[in-house]
Short mmCIF file of C-alpha atoms and ligand atoms in Angstrom, two decimals:
data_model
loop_
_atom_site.label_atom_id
_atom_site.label_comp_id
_atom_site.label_asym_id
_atom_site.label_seq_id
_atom_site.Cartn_x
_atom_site.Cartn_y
_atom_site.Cartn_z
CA UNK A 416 22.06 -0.10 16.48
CA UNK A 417 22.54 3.45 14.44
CA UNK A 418 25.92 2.29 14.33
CA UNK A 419 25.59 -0.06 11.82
CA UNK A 420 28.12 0.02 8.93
CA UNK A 421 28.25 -2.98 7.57
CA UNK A 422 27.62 -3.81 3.91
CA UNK A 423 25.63 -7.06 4.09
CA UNK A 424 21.78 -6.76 4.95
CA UNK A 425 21.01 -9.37 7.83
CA UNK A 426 17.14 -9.74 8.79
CA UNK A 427 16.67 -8.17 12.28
CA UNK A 428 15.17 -11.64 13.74
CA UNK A 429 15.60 -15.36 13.37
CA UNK A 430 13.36 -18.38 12.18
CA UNK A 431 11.48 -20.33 14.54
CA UNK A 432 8.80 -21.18 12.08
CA UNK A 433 8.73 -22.09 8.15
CA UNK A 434 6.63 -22.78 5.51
CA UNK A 435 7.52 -24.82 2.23
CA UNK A 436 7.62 -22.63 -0.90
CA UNK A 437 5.58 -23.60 -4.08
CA UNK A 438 8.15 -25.06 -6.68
CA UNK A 439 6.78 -25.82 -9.97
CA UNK A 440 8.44 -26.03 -13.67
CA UNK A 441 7.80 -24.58 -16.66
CA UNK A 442 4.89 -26.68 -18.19
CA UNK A 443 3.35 -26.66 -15.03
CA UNK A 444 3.44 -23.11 -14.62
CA UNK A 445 2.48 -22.59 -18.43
CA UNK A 446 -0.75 -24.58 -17.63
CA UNK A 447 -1.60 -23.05 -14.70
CA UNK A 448 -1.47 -19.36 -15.78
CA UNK A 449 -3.65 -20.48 -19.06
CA UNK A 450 -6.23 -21.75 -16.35
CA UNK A 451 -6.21 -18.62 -14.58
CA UNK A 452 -6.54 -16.41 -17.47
CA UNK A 453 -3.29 -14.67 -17.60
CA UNK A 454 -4.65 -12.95 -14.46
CA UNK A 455 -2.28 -13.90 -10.96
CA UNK A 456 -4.96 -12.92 -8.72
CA UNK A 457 -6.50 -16.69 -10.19
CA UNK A 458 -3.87 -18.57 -9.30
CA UNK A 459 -3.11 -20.77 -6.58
CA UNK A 460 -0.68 -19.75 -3.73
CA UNK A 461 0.75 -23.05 -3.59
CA UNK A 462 1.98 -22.63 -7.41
CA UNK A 463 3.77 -19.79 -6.48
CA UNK A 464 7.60 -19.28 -5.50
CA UNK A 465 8.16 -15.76 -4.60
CA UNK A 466 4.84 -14.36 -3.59
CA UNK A 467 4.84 -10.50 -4.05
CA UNK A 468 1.72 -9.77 -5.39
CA UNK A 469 0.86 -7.36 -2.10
CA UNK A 470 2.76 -6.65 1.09
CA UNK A 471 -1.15 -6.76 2.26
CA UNK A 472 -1.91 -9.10 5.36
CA UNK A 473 0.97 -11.23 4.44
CA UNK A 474 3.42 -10.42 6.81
CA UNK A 475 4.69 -12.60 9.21
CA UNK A 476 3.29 -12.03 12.96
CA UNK A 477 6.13 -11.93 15.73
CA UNK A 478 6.54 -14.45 18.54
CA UNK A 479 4.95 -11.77 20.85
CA UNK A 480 1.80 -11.39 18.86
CA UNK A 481 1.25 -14.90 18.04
CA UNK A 482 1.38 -15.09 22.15
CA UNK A 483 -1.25 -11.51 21.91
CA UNK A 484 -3.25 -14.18 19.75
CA UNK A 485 -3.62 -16.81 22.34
CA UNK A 486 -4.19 -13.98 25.34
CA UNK A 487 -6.82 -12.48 23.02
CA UNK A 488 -10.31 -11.77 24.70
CA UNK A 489 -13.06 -12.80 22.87
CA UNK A 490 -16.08 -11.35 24.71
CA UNK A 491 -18.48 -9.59 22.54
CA UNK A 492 -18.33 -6.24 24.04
CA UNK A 493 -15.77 -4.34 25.72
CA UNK A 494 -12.75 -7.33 25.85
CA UNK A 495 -9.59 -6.12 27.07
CA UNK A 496 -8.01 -6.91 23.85
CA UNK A 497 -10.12 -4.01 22.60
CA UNK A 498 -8.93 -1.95 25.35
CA UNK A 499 -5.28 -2.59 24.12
CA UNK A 500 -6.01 -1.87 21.26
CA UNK A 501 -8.01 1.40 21.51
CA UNK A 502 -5.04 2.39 24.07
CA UNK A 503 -2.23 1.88 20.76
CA UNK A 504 -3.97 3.56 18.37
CA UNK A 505 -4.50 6.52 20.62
CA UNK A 506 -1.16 6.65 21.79
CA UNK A 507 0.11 6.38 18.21
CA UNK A 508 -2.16 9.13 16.86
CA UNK A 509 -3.43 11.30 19.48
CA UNK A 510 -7.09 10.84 17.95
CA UNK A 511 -9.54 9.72 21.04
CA UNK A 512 -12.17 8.16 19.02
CA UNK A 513 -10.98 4.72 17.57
CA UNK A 514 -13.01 1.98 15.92
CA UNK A 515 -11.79 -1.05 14.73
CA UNK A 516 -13.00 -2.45 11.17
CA UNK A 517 -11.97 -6.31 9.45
CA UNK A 518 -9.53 -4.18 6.77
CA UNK A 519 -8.69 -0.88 5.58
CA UNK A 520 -11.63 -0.77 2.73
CA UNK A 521 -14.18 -0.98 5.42
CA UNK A 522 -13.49 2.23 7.08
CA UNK A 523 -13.35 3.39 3.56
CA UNK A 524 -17.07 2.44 3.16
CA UNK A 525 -18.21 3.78 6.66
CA UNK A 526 -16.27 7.22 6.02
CA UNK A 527 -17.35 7.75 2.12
CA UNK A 528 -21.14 6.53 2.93
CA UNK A 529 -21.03 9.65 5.42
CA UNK A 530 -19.17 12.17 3.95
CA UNK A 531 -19.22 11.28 0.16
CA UNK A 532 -22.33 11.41 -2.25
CA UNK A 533 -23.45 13.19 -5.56
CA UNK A 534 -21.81 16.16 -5.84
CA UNK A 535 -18.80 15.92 -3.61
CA UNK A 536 -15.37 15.92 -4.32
CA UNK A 537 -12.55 13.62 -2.23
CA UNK A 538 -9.15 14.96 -3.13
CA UNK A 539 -6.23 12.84 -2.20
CA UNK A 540 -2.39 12.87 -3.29
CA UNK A 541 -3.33 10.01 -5.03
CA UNK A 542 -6.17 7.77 -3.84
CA UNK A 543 -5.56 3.88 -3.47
CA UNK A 544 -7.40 2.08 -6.08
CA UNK A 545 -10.08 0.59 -3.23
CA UNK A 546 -10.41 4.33 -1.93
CA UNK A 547 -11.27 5.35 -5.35
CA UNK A 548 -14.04 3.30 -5.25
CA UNK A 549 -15.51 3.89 -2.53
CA UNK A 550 -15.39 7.65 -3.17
CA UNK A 551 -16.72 6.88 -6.64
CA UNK A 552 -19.68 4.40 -5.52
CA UNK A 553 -20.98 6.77 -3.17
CA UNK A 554 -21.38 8.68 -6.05
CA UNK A 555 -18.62 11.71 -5.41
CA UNK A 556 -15.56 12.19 -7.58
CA UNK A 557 -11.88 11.17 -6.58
CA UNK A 558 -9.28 13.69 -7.81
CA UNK A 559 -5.54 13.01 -7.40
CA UNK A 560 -3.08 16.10 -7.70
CA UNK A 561 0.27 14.68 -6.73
CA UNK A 562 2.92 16.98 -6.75
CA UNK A 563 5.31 17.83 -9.99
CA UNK A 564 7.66 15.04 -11.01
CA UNK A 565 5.36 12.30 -9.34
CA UNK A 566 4.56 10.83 -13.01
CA UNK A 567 8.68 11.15 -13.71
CA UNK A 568 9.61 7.85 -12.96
CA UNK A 569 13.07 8.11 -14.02
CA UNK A 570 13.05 11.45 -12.03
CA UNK A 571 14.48 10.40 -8.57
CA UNK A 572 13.27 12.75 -5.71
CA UNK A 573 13.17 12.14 -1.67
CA UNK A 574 9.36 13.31 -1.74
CA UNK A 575 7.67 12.15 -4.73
CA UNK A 576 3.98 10.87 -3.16
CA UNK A 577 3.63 14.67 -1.97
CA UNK A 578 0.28 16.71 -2.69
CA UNK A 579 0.50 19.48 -5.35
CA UNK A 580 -0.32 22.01 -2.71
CA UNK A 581 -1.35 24.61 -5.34
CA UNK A 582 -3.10 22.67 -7.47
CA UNK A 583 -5.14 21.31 -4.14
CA UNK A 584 -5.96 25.18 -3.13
CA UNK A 585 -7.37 26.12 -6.80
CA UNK A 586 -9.31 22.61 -6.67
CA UNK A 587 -11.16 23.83 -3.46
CA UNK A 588 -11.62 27.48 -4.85
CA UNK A 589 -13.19 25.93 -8.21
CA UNK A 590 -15.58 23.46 -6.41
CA UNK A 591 -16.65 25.61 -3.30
CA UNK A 592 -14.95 24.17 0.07
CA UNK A 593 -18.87 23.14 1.27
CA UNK A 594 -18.60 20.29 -1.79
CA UNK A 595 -15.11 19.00 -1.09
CA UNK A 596 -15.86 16.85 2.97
CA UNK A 597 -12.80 15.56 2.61
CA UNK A 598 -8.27 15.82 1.97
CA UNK A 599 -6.57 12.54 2.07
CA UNK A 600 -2.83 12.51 2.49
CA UNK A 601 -1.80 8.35 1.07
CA UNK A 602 1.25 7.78 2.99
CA UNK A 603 3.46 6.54 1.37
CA UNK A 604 1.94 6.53 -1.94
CA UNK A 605 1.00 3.35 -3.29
CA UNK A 606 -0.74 3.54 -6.35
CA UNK A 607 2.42 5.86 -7.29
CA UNK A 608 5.28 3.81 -6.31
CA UNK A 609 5.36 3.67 -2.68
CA UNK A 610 6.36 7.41 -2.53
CA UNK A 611 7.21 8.99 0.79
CA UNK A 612 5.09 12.18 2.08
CA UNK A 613 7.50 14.99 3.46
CA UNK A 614 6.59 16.45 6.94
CA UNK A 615 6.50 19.75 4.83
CA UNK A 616 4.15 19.04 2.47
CA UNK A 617 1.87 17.64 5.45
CA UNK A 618 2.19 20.80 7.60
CA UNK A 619 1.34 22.80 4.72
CA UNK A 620 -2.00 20.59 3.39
CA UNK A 621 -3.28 20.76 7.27
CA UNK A 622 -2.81 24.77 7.24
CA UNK A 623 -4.96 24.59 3.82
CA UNK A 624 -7.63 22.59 5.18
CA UNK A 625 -7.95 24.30 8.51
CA UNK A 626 -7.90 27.84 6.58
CA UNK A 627 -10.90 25.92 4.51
CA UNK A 628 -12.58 24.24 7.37
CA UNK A 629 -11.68 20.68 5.42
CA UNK A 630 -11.10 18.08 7.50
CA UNK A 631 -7.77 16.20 6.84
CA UNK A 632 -7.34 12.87 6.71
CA UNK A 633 -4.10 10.36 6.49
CA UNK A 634 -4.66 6.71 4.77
CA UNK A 635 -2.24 5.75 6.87
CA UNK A 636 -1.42 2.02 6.11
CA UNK A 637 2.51 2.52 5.96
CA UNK A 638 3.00 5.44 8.31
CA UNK A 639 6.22 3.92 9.51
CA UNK A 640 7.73 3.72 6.26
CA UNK A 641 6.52 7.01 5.90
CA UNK A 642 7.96 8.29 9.12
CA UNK A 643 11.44 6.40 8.56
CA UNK A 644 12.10 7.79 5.51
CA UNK A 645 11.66 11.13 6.78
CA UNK A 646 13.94 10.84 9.26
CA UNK A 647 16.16 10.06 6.43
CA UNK A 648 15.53 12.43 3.83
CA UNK A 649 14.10 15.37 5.65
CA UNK A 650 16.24 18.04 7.33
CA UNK A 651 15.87 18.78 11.20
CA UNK A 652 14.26 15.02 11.67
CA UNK A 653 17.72 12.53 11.51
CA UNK A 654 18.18 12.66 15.27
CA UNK A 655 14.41 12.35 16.03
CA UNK A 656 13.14 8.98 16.97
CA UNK A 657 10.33 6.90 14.42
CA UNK A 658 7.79 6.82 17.20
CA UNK A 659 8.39 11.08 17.62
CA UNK A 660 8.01 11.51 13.55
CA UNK A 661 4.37 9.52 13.50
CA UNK A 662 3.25 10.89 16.38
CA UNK A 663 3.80 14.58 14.80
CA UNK A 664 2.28 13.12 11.59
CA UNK A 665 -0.82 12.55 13.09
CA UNK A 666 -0.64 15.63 15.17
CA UNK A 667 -1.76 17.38 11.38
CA UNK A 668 -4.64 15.65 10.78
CA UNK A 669 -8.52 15.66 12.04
CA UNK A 670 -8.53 11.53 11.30
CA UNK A 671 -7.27 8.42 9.77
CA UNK A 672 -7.78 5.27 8.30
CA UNK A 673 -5.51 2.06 8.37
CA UNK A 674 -5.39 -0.94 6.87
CA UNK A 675 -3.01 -2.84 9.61
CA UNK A 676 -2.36 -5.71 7.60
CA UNK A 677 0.31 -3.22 6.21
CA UNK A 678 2.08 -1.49 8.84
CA UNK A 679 0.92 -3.56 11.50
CA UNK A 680 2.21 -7.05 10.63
CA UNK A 681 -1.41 -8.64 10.81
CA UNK A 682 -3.31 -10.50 8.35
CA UNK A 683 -6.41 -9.32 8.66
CA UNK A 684 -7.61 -6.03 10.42
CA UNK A 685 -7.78 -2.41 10.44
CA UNK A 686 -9.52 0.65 12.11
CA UNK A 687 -10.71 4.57 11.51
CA UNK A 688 -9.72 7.09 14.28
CA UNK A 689 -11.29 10.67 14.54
CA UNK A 690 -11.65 13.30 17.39
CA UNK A 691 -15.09 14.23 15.94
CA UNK A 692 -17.52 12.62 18.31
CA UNK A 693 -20.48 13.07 15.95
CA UNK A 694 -18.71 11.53 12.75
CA UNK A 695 -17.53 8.64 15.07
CA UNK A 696 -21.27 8.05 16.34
CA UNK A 697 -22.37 7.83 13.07
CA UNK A 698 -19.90 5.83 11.63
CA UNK A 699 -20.40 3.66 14.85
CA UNK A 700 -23.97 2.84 13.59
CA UNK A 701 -23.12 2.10 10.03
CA UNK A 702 -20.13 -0.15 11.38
CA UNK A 703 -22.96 -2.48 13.83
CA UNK A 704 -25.43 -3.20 10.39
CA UNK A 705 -22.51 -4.11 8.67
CA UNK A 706 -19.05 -5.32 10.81
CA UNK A 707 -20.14 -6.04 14.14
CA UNK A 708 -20.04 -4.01 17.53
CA UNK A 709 -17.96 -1.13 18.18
CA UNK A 710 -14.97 -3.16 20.26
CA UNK A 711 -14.42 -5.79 17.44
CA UNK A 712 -15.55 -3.95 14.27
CA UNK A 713 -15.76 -7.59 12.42
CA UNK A 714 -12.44 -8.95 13.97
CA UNK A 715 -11.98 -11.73 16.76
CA UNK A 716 -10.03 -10.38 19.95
CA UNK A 717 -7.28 -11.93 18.92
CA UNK A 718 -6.84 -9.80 16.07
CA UNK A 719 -7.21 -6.79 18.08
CA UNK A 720 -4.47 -7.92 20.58
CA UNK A 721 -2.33 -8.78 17.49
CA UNK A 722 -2.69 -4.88 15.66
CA UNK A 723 -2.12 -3.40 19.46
CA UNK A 724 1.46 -5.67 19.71
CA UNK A 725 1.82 -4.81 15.82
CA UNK A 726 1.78 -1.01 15.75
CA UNK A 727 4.55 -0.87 18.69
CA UNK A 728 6.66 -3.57 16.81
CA UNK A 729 6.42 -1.27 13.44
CA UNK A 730 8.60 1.47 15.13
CA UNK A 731 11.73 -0.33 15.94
CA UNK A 732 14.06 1.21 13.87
CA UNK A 733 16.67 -1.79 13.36
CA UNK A 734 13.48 -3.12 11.28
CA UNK A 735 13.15 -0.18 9.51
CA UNK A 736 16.28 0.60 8.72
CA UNK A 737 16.35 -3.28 7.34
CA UNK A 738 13.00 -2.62 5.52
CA UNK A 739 14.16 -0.22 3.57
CA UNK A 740 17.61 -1.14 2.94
CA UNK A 741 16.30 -4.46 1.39
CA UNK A 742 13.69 -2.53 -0.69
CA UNK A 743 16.79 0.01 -2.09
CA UNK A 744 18.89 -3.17 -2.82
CA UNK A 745 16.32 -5.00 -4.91
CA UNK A 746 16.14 -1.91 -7.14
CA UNK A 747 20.01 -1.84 -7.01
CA UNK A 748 19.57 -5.48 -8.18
CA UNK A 749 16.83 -4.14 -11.00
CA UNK A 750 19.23 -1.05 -12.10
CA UNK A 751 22.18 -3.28 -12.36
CA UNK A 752 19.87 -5.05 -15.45
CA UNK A 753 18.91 -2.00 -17.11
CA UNK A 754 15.23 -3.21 -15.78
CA UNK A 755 13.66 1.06 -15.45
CA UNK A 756 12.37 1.05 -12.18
CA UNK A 757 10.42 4.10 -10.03
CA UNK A 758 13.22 6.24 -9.01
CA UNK A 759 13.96 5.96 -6.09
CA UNK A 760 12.69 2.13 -4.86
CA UNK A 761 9.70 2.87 -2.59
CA UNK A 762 8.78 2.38 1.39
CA UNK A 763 6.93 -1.33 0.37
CA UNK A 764 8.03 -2.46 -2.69
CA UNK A 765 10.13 -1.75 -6.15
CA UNK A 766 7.90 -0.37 -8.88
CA UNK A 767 9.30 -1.42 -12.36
CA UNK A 768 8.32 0.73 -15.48
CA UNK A 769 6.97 -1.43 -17.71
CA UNK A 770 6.00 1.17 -20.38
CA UNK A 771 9.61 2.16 -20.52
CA UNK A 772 11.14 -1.32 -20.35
CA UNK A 773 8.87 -2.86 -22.84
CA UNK A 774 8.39 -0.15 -24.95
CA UNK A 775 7.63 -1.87 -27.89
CA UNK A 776 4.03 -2.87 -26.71
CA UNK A 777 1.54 -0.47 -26.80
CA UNK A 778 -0.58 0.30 -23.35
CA UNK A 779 -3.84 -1.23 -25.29
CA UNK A 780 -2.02 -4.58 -24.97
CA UNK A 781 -1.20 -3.98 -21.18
CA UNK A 782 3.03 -4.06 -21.37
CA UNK A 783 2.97 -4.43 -16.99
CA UNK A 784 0.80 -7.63 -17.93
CA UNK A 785 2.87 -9.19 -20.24
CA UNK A 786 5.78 -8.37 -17.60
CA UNK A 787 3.76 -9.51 -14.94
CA UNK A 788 3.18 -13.14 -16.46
CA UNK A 789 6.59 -13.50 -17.66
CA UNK A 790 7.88 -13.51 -14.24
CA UNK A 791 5.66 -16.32 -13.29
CA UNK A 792 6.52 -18.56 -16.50
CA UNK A 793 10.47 -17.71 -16.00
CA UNK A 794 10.64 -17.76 -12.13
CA UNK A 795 6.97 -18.27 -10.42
CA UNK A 796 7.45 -15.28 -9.26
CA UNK A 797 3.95 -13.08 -8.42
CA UNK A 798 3.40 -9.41 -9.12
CA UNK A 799 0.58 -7.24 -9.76
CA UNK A 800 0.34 -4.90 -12.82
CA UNK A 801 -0.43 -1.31 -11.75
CA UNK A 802 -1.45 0.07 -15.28
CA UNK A 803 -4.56 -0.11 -17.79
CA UNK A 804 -5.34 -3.41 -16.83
CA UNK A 805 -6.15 -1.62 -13.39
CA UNK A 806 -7.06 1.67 -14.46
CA UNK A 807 -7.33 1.70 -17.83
CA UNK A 808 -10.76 2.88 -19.08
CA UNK A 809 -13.79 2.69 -22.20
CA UNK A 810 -14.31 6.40 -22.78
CA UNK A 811 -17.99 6.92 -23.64
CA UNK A 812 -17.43 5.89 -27.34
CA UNK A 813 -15.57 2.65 -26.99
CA UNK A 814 -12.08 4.15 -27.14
CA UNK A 815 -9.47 2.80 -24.80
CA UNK A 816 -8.87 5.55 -22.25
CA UNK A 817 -5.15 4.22 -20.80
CA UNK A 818 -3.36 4.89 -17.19
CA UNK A 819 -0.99 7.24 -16.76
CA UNK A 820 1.30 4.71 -15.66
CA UNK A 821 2.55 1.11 -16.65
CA UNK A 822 3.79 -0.26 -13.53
CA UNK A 823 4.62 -3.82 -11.77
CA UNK A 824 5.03 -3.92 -8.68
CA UNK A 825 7.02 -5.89 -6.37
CA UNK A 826 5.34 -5.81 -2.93
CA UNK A 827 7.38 -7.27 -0.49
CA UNK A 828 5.74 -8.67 2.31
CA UNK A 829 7.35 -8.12 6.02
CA UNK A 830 9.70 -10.26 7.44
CA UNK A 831 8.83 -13.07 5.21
CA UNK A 832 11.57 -13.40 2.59
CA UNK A 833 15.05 -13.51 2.92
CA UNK A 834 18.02 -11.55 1.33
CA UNK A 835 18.69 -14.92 -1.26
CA UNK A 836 14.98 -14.78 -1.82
CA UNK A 837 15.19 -11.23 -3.51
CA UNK A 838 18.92 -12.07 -5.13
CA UNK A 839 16.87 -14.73 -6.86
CA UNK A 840 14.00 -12.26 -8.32
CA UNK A 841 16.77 -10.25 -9.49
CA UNK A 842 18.65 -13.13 -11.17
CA UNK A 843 15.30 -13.60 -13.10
CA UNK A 844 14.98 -10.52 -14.01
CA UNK A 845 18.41 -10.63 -15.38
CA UNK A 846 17.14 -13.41 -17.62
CA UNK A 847 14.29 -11.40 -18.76
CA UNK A 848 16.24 -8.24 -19.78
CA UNK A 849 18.42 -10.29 -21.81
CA UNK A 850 14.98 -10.99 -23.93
CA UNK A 851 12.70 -8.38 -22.89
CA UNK A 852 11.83 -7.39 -26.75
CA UNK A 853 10.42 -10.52 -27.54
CA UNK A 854 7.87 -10.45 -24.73
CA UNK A 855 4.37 -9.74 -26.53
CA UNK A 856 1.44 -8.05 -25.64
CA UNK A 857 -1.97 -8.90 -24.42
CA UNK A 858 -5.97 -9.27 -24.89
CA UNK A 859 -8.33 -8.36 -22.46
CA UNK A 860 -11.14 -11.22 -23.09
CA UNK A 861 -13.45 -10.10 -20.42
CA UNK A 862 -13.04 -7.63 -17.39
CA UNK A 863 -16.01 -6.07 -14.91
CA UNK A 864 -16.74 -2.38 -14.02
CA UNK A 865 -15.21 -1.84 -10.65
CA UNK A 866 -11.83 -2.83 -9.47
CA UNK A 867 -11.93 -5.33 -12.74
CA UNK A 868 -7.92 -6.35 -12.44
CA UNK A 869 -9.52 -9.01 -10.04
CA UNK A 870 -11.48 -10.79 -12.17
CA UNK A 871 -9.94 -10.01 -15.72
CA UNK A 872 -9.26 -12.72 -18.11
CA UNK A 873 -6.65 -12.24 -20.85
CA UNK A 874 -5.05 -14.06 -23.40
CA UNK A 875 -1.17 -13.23 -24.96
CA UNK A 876 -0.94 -11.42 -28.60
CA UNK A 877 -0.50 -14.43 -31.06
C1 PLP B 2220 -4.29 -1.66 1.30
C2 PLP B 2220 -4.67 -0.26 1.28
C3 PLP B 2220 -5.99 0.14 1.48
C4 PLP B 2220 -7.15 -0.84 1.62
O1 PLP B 2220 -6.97 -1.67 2.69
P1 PLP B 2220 -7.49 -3.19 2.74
O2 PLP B 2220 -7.04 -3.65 4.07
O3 PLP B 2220 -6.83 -3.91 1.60
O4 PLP B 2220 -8.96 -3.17 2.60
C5 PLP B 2220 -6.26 1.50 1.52
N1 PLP B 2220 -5.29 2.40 1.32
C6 PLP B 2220 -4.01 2.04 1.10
C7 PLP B 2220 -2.98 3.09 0.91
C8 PLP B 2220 -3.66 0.71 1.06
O5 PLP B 2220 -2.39 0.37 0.81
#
């Protein structure tokens, strides 16, 4: 259907199945978000109307893979559902050596415990915040050089979660190409608004890495989203079909990661694909102390036959061209408020600028926090601050070291919600906007050292 012209978005499937949604009211939700510390991660799903917190494992499976679910093989070693799967992923990326972890931070662990350490540099467009970690517990550094104009939200561009290709060149020349094991290409970009990565900029990272002997690698959890919006935005690739535009992404790089409860539709599962025989033996060791043998990786057949369905499902472009149609119109929605938002609306989600939009609260007192609880007291709607609360830092002498960034997002998980669902979040933010300058700031009570959004607890300004 590249025909279609019409101006109302219709869901490319129907409903066999449904779920009730969490209604509460107001003194309900007001007690409930006290409980939890002003921190959504603590609440409970059923107290929640409009779930967008992640796009992560909460998709909703297709008929055909809840069916791959009941075929699934579950014998320990070497099930056909493995076989499926290994078959997919290789078809998909052209990398022969595939091994399937529980999620997308697993592979993370495996890959950093080998190639990280004291000493060693991982340089990404921008790493996710779980990549980060791993990079920075194995005791290497994480450096992110997106490309000019990534930090302009305001700025639209079709190409914003590029690499700064220069910057990336002088990086390797000032820390010696032996101490930097690793490129990572995020695609899209997720910490940075769920940014497309242009064919271009791809090609020219892989020609820098193979000139340094680097290997590349994509963290590829929404290559399709990737993919279709290059076949939107980037000349020479309109008449080229989804399936053509991955496969030539992969064809840059030496390996990738995925979590597949992204681009895959599944909740739960992932896997780490490389032709280097050596790095996949030794990753295959680390992956049987700590997920299981190499044809499950920590998942149950099932799961395996589920990603195999998934990853062919992700490349029909009617859903695509759905996908991101209903993304774009939820920022249309935003716009229409005078709500700033990431220009342009991302791959997974709309990104709304909460340094810009409440301006009158300083970063210390986390502005996308105070956003993101309003939501849930005016709608029960969940979204996850992007911002100091999840980057912020202490420098060494107790000053507050903020993000760059003040962001909500508004993940939108696949195939789940329907077009009145998202004309309802932007009704409430309508109602917000109209009072946006009274919304106050917020305390950070207590917080841990890594990843500490999760387990935060705040309190609002009096
Ligand atoms: C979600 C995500 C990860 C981590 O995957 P999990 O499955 O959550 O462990 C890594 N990179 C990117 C870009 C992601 O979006």
């Amino acid at each position: 259907m590249h025909d279609w012209n019409w101006k109302t978005i219709i869901e490319p499937f129907k409903i066999k199945c449904v779920e009730p949604l969490g209604f509460t009211d107001r003194p309900e939700r007001e007690c409930v978000l006290r409980d939890a510390g002003f921190n959504l991660f603590n609440v409970p799903a059923d107290k929640i109307l409009i779930d967008l917190l992640t796009d992560s494992g909460t998709s909703a499976m297709s008929g055909e893979q809840w069916g791959g679910i009941m075929r699934g093989d579950e014998s320990y070693a070497g099930a056909r559902s493995f076989y499926a799967f290994e078959r997919a992923v290789r078809e998909l990326t052209g990398l022969r050596e595939v091994i399937p972890v529980h999620q997308g931070r697993a592979a993370e662990r495996i890959l950093f415990s080998i190639l990280g350490g004291p000493g060693k540099t991982v340089i990404a467009n921008t790493h996710f915040d779980t990549t980060r970690a791993n990079v920075e517990v194995s005791g290497a550094e994480a450096v992110d050089l997106p490309a000019a104009g990534a930090l302009r939200f305001d700025k639209p561009g079709p190409f914003k979660g590029d690499i700064d290709t220069a910057a990336l060149e002088a990086k390797i020349r000032e820390k010696g190409r032996e101490n930097v094991p690793l490129v990572v290409m995020t695609v899209t970009n997720n910490s940075l608004g769920g940014q497309p990565v242009s064919m271009r900029n791809l090609r020219e990272t892989a020609e820098i890495c193979r000139f340094h002997k680097i290997p590349l690698f994509l963290d590829c959890a929404r290559f399709a989203e990737n993919a279709y919006f290059i076949k939107l935005r980037e000349p020479g690739y309109a008449g080229r079909s989804v399936r053509e535009i991955a496969r030539e992404m992969f064809s840059y790089v030496d390996g990738c990661m995925m979590s597949a409860k992204k681009d895959a539709f599944v909740n739960i599962g992932g896997f780490f694909a490389v032709n280097d025989k050596a790095l996949a033996r030794r990753a295959r060791e680390i992956l049987i102390i700590g997920e299981g043998f190499s044809t499950y990786g920590g998942l149950a057949g099932r799961d395996l036959e589920a990603m195999a369905i998934g990853l062919g499902e992700i490349l029909e472009e009617e859903y695509l061209q759905y996908r991101i149609r209903s993304i774009e119109y939820l920022g249309e929605g935003l716009r229409r408020h005078g709500v700033p938002i990431v220009e342009p609306p991302g791959g997974h989600g709309v990104y709304v600028d909460a340094k810009r939009f409440l301006d009158h609260i300083a970063p210390e007192r986390y502005p996308g926090q105070a956003l993101v609880c309003e939501l849930y007291l005016t709608g029960g709607i969940r979204s996850c601050e992007i911002g100091s609360l999840m980057f912020g830092r202490r420098g060494k002498d107790g000053a507050f070291e903020p993000a760059p960034m003040e962001l909500v997002r508004l993940a939108v998980p696949r195939r789940v919600y329907t077009q009145s669902h998202i004309d309802f979040v932007v009704e409430v933010f309508g109602d917000i906007a109209s009072r946006a300058k009274s919304l106050k700031g917020m305390r950070l009570l207590e917080a841990s050292e890594v990843l500490s959004h999760f387990t935060a607890r705040l309190a609002p300004e009096a």
